[in-house]
Coordinates of C-alpha atoms in Angstrom, one line a residue:
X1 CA 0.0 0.0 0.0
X2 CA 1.1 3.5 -1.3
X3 CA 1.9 5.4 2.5
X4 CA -0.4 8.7 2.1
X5 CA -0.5 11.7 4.7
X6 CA -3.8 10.5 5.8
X7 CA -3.0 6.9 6.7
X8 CA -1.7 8.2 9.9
X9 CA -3.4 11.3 10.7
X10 CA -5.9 11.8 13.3
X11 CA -9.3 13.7 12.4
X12 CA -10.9 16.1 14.8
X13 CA -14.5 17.4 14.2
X14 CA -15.5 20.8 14.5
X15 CA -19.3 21.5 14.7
X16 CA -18.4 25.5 14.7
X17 CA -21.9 26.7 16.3
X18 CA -21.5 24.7 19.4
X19 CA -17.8 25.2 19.9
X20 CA -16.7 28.7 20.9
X21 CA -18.2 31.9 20.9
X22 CA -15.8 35.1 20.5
X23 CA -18.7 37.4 19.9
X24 CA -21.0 36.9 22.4
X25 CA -23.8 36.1 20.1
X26 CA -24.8 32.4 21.6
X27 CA -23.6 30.6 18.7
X28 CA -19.9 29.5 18.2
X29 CA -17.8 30.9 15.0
X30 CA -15.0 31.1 12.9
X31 CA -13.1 33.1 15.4
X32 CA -13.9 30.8 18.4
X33 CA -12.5 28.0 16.6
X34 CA -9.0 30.7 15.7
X35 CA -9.1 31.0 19.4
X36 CA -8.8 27.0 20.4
X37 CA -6.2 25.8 17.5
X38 CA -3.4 25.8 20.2
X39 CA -5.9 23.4 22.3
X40 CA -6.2 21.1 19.2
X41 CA -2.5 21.5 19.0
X42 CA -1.8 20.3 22.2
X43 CA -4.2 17.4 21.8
X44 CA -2.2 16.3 18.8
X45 CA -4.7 16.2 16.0
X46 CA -3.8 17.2 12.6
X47 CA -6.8 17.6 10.5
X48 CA -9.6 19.6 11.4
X49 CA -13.4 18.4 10.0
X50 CA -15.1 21.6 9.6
X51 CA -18.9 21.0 9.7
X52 CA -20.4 23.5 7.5
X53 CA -19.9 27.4 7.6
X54 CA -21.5 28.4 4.1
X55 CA -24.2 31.0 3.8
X56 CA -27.7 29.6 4.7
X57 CA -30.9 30.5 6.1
X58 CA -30.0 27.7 8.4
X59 CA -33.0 25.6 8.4
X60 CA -30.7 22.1 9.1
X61 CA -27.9 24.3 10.8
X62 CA -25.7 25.0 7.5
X63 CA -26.6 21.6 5.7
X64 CA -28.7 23.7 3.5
X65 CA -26.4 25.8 1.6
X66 CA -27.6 29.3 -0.2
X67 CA -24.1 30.0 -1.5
X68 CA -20.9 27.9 -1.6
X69 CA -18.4 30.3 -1.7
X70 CA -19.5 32.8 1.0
X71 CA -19.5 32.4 4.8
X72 CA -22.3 32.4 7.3
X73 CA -22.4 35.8 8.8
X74 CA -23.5 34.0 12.2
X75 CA -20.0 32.5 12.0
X76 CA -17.9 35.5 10.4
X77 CA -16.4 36.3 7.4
X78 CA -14.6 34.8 4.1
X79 CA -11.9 37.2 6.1
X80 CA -12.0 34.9 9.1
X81 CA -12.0 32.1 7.0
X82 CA -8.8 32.9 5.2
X83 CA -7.3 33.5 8.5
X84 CA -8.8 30.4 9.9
X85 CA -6.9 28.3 7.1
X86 CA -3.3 30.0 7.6
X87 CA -3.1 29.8 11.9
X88 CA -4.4 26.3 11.5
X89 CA -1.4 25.8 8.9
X90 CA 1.2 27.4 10.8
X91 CA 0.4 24.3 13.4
X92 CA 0.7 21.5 10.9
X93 CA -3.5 21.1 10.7
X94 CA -5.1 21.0 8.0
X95 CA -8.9 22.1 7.2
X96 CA -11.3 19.7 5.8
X97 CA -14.5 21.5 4.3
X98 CA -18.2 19.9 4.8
X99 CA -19.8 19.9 1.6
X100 CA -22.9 19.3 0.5
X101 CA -23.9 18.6 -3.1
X102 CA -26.8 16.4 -2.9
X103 CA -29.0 19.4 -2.3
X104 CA -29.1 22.8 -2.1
X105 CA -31.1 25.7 0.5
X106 CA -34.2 26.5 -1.7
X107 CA -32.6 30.4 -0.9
X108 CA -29.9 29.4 -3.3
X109 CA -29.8 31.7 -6.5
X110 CA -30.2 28.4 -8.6
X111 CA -33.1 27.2 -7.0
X112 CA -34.6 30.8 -6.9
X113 CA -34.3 31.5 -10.3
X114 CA -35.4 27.2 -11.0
X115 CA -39.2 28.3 -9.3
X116 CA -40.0 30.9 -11.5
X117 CA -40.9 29.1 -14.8
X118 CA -40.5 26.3 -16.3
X119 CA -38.3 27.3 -19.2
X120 CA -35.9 29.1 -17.1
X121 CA -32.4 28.6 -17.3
X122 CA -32.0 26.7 -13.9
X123 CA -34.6 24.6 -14.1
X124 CA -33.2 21.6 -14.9
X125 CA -30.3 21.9 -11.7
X126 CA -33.7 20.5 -10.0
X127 CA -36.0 17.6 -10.2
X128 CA -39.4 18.6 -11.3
X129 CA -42.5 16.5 -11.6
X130 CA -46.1 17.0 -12.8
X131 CA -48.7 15.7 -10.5
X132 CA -51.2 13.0 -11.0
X133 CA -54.0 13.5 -12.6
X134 CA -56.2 14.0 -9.4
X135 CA -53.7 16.5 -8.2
X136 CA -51.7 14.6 -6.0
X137 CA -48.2 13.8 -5.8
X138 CA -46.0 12.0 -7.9
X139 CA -45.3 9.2 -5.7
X140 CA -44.9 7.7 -2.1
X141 CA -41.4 8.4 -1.3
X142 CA -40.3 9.2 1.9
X143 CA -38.2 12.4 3.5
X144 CA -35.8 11.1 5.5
X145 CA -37.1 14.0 8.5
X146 CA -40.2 12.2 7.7
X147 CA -43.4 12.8 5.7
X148 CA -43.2 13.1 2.3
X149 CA -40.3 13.8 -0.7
X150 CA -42.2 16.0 -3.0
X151 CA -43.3 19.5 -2.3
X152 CA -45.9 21.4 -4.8
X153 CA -45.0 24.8 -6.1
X154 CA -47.6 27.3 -6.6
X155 CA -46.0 29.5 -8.8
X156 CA -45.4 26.6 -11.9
X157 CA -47.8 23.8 -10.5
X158 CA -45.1 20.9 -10.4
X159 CA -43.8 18.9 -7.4
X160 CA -40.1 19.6 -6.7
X161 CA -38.3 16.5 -5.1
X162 CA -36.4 17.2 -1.5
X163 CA -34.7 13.9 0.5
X164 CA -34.4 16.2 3.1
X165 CA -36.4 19.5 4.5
X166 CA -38.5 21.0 2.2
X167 CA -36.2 23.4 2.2
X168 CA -33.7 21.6 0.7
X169 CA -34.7 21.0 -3.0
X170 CA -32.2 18.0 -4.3
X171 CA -30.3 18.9 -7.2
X172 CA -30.2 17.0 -10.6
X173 CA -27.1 15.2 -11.0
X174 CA -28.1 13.8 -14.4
X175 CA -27.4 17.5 -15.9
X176 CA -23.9 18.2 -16.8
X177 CA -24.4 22.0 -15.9
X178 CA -25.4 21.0 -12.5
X179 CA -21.6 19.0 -12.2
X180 CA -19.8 21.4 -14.1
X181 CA -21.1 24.6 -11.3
X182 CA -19.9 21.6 -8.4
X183 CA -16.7 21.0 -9.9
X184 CA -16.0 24.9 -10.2
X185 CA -16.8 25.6 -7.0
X186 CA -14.7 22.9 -5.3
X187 CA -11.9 24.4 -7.3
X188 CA -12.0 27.5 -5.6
X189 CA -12.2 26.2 -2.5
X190 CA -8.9 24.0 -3.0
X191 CA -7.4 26.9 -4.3
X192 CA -8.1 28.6 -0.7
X193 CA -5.7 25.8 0.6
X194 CA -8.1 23.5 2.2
X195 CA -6.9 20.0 3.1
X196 CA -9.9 18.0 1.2
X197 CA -13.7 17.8 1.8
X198 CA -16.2 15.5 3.8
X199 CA -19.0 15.1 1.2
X200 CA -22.3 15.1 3.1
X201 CA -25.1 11.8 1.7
X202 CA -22.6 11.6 -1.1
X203 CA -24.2 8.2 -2.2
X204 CA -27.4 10.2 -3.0
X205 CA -26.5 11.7 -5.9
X206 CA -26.6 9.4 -8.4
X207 CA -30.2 8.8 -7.6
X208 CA -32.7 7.7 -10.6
X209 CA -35.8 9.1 -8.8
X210 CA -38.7 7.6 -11.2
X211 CA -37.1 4.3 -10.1
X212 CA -37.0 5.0 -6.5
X213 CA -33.1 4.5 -6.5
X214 CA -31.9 6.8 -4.2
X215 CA -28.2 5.5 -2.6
X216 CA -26.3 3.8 -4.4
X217 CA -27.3 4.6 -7.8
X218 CA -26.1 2.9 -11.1
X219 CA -24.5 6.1 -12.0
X220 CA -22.8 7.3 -8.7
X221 CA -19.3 5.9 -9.3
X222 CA -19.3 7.6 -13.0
X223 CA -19.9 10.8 -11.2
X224 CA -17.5 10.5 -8.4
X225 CA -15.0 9.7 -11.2
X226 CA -15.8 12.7 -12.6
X227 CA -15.2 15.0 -9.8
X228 CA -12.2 13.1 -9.2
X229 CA -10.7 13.9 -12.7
X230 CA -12.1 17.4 -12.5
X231 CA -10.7 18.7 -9.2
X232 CA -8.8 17.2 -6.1
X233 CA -7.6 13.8 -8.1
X234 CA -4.7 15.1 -8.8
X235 CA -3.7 17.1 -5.0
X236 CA -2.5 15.5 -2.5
X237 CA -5.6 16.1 -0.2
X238 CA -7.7 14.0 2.2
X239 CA -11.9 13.1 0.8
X240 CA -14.2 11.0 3.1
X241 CA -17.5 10.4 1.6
X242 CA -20.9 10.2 3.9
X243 CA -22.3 6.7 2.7
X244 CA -25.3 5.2 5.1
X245 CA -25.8 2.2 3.1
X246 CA -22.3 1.0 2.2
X247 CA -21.0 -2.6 2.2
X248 CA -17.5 -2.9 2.2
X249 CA -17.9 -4.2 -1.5
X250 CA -19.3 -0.8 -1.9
X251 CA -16.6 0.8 -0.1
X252 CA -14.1 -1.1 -2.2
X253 CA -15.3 0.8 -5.6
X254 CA -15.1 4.5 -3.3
X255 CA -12.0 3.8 -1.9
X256 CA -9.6 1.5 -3.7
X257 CA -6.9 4.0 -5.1
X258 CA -6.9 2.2 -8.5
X259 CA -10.7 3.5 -8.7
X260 CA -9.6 7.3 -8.0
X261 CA -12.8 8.5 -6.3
X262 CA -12.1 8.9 -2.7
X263 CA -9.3 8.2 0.3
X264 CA -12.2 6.7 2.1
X265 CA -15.8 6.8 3.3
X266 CA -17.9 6.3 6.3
X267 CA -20.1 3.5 6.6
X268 CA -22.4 2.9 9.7
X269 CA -22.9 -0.5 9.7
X270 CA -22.2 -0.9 13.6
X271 CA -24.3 2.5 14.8
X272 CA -27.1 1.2 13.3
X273 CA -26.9 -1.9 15.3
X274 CA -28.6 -0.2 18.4
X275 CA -31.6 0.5 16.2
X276 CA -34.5 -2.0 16.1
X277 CA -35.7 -2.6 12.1
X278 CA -32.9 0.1 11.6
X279 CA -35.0 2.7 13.5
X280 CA -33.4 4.8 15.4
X281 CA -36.2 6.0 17.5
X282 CA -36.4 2.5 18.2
X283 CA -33.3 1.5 20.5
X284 CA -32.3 -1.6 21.6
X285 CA -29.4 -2.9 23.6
X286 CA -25.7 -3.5 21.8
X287 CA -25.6 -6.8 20.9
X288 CA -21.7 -7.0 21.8
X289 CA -20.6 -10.2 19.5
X290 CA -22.6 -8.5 16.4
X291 CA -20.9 -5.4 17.5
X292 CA -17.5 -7.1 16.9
X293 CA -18.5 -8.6 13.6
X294 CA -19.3 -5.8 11.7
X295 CA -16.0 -3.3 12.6
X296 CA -14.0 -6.8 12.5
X297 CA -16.0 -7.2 8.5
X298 CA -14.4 -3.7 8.2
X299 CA -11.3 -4.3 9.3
X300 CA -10.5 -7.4 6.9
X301 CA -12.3 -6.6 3.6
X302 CA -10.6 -3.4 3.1
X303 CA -7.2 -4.3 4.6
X304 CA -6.0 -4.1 1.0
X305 CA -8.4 -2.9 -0.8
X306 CA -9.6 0.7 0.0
X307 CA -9.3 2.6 3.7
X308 CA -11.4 2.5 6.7
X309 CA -12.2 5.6 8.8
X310 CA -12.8 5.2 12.5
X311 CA -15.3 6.8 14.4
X312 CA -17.8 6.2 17.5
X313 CA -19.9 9.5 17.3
X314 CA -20.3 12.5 14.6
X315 CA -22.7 15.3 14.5
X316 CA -25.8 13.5 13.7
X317 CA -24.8 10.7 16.8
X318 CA -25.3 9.7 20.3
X319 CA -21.9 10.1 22.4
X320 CA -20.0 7.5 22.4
X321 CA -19.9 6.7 26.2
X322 CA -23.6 7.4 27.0
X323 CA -24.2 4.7 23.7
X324 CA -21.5 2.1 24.4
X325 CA -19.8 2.9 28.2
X326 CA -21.0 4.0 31.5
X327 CA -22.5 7.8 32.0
X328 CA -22.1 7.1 35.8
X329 CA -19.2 5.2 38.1
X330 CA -17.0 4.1 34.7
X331 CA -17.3 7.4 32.9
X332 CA -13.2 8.1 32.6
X333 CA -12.5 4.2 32.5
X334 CA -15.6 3.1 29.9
X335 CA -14.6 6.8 27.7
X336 CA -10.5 5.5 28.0
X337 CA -11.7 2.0 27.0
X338 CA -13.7 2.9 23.6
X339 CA -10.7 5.3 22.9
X340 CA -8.4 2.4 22.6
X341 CA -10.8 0.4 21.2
X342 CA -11.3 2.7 17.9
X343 CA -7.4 4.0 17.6
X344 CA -5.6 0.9 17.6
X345 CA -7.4 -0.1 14.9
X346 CA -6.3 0.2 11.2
X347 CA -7.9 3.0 9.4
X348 CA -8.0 7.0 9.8
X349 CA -9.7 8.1 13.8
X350 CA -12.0 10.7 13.8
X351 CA -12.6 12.3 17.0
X352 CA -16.2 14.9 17.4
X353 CA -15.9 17.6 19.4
X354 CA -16.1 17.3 23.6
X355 CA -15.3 13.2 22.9
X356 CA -11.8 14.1 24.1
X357 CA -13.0 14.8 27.7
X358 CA -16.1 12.4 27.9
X359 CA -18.8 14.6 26.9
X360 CA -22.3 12.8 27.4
X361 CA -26.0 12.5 25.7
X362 CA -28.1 15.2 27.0
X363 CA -31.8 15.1 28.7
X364 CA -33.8 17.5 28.2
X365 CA -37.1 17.5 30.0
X366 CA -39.0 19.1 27.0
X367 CA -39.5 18.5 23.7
X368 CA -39.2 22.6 23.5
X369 CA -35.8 22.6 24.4
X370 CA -34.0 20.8 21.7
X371 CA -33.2 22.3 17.8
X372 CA -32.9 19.9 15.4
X373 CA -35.1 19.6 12.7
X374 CA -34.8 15.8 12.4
X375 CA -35.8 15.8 16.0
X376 CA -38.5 17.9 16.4
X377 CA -40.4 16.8 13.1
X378 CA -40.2 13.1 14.5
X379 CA -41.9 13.9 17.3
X380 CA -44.7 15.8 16.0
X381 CA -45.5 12.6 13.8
X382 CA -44.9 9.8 15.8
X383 CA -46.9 11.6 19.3
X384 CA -49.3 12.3 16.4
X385 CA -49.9 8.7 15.5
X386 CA -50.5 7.4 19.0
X387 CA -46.3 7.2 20.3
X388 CA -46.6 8.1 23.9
X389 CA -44.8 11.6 24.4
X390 CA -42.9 10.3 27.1
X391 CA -41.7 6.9 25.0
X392 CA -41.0 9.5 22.3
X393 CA -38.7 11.5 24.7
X394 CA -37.0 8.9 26.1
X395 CA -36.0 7.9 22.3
X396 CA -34.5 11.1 21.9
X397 CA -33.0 11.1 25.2
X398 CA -30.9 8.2 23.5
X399 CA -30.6 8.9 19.6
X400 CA -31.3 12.7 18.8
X401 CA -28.6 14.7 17.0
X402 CA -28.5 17.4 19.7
X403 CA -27.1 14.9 21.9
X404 CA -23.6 16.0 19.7
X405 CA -24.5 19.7 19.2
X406 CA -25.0 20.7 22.8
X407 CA -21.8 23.5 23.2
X408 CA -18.8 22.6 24.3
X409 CA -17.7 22.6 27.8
X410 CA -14.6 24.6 28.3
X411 CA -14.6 25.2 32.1
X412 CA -16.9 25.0 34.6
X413 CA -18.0 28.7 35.0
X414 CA -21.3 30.6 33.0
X415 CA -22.9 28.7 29.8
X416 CA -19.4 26.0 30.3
X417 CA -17.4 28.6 29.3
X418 CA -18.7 28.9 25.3
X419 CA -20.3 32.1 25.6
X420 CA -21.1 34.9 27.8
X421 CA -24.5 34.8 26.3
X422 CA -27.9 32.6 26.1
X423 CA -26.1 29.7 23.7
X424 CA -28.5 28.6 21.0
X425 CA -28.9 25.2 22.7
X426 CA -28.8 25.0 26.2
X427 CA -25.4 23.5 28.1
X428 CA -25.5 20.0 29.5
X429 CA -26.0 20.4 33.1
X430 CA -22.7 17.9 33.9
X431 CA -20.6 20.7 32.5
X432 CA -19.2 21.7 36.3
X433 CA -17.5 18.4 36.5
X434 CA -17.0 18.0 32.9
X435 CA -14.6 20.6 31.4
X436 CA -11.4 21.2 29.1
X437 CA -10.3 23.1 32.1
X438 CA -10.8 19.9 34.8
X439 CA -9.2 17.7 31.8
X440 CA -6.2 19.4 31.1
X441 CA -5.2 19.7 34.9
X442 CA -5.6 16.2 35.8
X443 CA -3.0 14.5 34.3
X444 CA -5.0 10.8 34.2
X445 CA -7.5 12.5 32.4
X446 CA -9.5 11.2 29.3
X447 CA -8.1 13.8 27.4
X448 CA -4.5 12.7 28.0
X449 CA -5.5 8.9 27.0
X450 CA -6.3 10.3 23.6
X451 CA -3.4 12.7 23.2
X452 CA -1.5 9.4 23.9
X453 CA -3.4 7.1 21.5
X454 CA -2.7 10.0 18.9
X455 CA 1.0 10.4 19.7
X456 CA 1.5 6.1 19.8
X457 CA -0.5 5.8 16.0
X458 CA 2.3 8.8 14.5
X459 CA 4.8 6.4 16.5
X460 CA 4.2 2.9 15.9
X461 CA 3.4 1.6 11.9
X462 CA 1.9 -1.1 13.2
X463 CA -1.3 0.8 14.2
X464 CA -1.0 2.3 11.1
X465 CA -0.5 -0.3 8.9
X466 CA -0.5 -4.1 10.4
X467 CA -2.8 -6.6 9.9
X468 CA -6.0 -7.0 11.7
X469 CA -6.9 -10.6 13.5
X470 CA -9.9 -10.7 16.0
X471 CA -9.5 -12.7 19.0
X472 CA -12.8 -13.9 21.8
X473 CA -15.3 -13.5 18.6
X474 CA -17.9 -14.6 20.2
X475 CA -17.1 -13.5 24.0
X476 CA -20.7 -11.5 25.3
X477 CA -17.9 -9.0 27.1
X478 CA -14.6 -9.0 25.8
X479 CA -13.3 -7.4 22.3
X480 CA -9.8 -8.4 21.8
X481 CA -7.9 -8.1 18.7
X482 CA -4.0 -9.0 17.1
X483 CA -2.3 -6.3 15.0
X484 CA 1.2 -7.1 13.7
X485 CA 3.6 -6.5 10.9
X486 CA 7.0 -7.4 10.4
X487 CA 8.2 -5.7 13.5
X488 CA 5.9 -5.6 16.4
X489 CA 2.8 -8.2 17.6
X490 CA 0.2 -5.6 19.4
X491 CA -2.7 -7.1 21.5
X492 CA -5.1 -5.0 22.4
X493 CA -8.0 -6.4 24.9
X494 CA -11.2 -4.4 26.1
X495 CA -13.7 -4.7 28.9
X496 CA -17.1 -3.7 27.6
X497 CA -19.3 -3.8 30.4
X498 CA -19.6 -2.4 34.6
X499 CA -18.4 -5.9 36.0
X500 CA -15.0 -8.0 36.7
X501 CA -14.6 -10.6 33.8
X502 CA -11.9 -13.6 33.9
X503 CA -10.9 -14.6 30.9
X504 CA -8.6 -17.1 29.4
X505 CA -5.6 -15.8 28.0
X506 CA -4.8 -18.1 24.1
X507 CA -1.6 -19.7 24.9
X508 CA 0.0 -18.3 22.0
X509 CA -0.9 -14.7 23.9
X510 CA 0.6 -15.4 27.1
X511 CA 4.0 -14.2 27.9
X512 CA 6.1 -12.8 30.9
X513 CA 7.4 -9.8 28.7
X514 CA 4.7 -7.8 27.4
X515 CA 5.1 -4.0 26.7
X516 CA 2.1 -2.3 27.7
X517 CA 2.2 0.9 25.6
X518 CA -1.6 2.3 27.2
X519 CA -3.6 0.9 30.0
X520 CA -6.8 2.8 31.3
X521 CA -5.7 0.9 34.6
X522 CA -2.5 -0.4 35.9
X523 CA -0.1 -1.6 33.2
X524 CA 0.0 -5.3 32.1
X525 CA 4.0 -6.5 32.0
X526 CA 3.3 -10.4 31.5
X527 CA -0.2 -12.5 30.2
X528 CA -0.6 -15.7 32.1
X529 CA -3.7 -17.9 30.6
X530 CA -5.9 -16.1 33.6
X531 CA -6.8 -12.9 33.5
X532 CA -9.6 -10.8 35.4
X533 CA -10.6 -7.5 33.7
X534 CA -11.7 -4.9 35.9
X535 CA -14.9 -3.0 35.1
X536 CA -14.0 -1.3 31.5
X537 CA -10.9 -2.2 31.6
X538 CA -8.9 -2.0 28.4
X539 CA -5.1 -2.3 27.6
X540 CA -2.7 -2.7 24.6
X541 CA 0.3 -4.3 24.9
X542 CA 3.5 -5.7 22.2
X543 CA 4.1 -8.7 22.9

């Protein structure tokens, strides 16, 4: 495998309205995020995910874009921006742009001038349909923030077709114009010096909508080769493609080099495990062994073939140890234990925002108190249609994307230290205990477990590149794994539940001289065939 800049890298996400607020304002911005590089520094991270900061009205928080090359004047300027992009390369990190091409805002020029006739220019960057006969629209498909996927127009009398909002009117991939305005665009922003883009439901766009092929269309690759060709193919820059339904065969034709589309995607095979008939407002228990199956699928179809990013939680996700550790007693240990979990595995580590100090789900008491669109439109129709308010609540308590977006905690004193005003989402109440502040002066802190794992994968190829062998496949508590090269044998072993487990150490494990290079308790020196994990415990060691 060709060694890129990415292989070893470690991703941190930004969701800039919930991270720091330098104006005062209630929302986090441009120059918040200025303000904190040096923390990101320290930390160790060298790429920076930077979730949308284009112009929009905002109706899904920037993911509905009114024009690409402008910023947000809730986060600042194309000033700050610029400015953004040099102080973060003056400390080796690199900016990935967010960008969103499956859809536009319906306040975007194109989509404004698309609505007012039929024959207009721009018409065609859309999908139009007539209605039936009776009126009605042109089919049953589904918005993903539920009801319906078509949305009538008064002023020409067609439907216009929206995966999303309603105020996010898809665009039409199948016209050339529409790819040729995309390529343009991502040209200028490469030539800003950005480090690469995330490419938000990139799978949608080769959608053949009368066929009710949405992901995974047969034309998607053609266009990703396209883009390929026609901007970053030939930079040296990191792309990561958002892609719900992947397999890794799938992910093989995104991210196998010799395809030249992308350095890799995300798949979310294992989050959707915790959903019952792949509902999220549906949770159910992790079903550990199934758990281990799918990252371990991951892990082993795409050792050669294609690149695996690694992530527990994102922007549109639970976090991580309210989903899979222990909010309460094991909150540092059951946080250290998923850390070393995901980062000793091979791929790229992506770390959201507040992860770094064990940031947890929030609960609000009412539905008025949360944001998201996604949220509150799937509580208006399920309570509608007999859900129980509370059963409802407790669903988002779990699964709601403001569980991520709740601002970040930086110390324990007003609004966590974000902003000296109202923030646009209300603060977790836990943010007194915890804090960047509380994290960075305790020195066994879950932030210093992750500066550690960050500092071992830049030191040791065998994170970065060694093979992957599972060990205890089917163990209900235990995930242990083998990663080795031509150097080094690394086992890595994790407790996933609250209680003391004894296992039995494979002989061809045990040793008197083991290395441990991170522990979340005391450090392992030898492996004898018995061993009793403490609660969460998790430890890698070279053997």
């Amino acid at each position: 495998m060709t060694p890129k800049w990415w292989h070893d890298a470690v991703v941190y996400q930004i969701y800039p309205r919930s991270f720091c607020d330098s104006n005062n304002d209630g929302m986090g911005d441009l120059q918040g995020i200025i303000g904190k590089l040096d923390y990101l520094k320290t930390l160790g991270v060298n790429v920076v995910w930077l979730s949308p900061v284009y112009r929009s009205p905002m109706d899904d928080n920037g993911y509905d874009i009114s024009d690409y090359q402008d910023i947000a004047a809730e986060f600042g300027t194309m000033e700050d921006m610029q400015q953004l992009l040099a102080e973060a390369k003056q400390r080796d990190i690199r900016i990935i742009m967010d960008l969103v091409v499956n859809h536009t805002s319906d306040e975007h020029p194109w989509f404004v001038e698309a609505r007012k006739s039929k024959d207009n220019p721009y018409r065609d960057y859309y999908i139009w349909r007539q209605p039936k006969e009776d009126g009605s629209v042109p089919d049953d498909q589904g918005s993903v923030f539920g009801g319906g996927a078509w949305e009538f127009d008064d002023t020409t009398g067609e439907y216009y077709y929206h995966i999303f909002s309603k105020r996010q009117p898809d665009l039409n991939w199948e016209n050339p114009k529409v790819q040729e305005e995309v390529h343009k665009m991502m040209n200028w922003w490469i030539d800003q010096g950005i480090g690469g883009f995330r490419l938000d439901v990139i799978d949608l766009i080769g959608k053949e909508i009368d066929k009710k092929i949405t992901g995974n269309g047969p034309r998607l690759h053609k266009l990703l080769q396209e883009m390929n060709r026609a901007t970053f193919g030939d930079k040296d820059l990191l792309t990561v493609g958002e892609t719900w339904d992947a397999t890794p065969e799938i992910a093989k034709l995104y991210s196998n080099p010799a395809r030249e589309e992308f350095s890799m995607v995300f798949q979310f095979e294992h989050i959707s495990l915790t959903w019952k008939y792949g509902d999220k407002w549906n949770p159910i228990e992790l079903d550990l062994p199934k758990f281990k199956r799918a990252l371990t699928k991951w892990q082993v179809e795409l050792a050669e073939e294609g690149w695996n990013s690694l992530f527990w939680n994102n922007h549109d996700l639970p976090r991580v140890v309210s989903k899979y550790g222990d909010v309460g007693k094991y909150r540092i240990e059951s946080a250290k234990m998923l850390a070393t979990t995901l980062h000793m595995m091979k791929g790229t580590p992506y770390i959201y925002q507040g992860e770094e100090i064990g940031m947890t789900n929030v609960a609000f008491d009412s539905i008025d108190d949360y944001r998201d669109i996604e949220t509150l439109n799937f509580y208006k129709e399920r309570t509608e249609n007999g859900v129980a308010p509370e059963t409802m609540l407790a669903a988002i308590h779990e699964n709601s994307r403001d569980n991520a977006r709740t601002p970040m905690h930086w110390n324990n004193k007003e609004n966590a230290g974000f902003s000296q005003a109202q923030p646009w989402l209300k603060v977790n109440p836990n943010f007194p205990e915890i804090n960047v502040e509380a994290a960075l002066e305790d020195h066994d802190s879950i932030f210093y477990h992750y500066q550690k794992l960050i500092q071992l994968r830049k030191s040791l190829p065998v994170i970065v590149y060694g093979a992957f062998e599972p060990v205890f496949e089917d163990h209900e508590q235990v995930f242990g794994y083998i990663r080795s090269d031509e150097q080094h044998r690394l086992f890595v072993l994790s407790n996933f539940t609250g209680e003391e487990v004894t296992i039995s150490i494979p002989e061809a494990l045990q040793t008197d001289q083991a290395e441990c290079i991170i522990s979340n308790y005391e450090s392992h020196q030898a492996l004898s065939n018995t061993l009793i994990l403490k609660p969460y415990e998790s430890f890698a060691v070279l053997l």
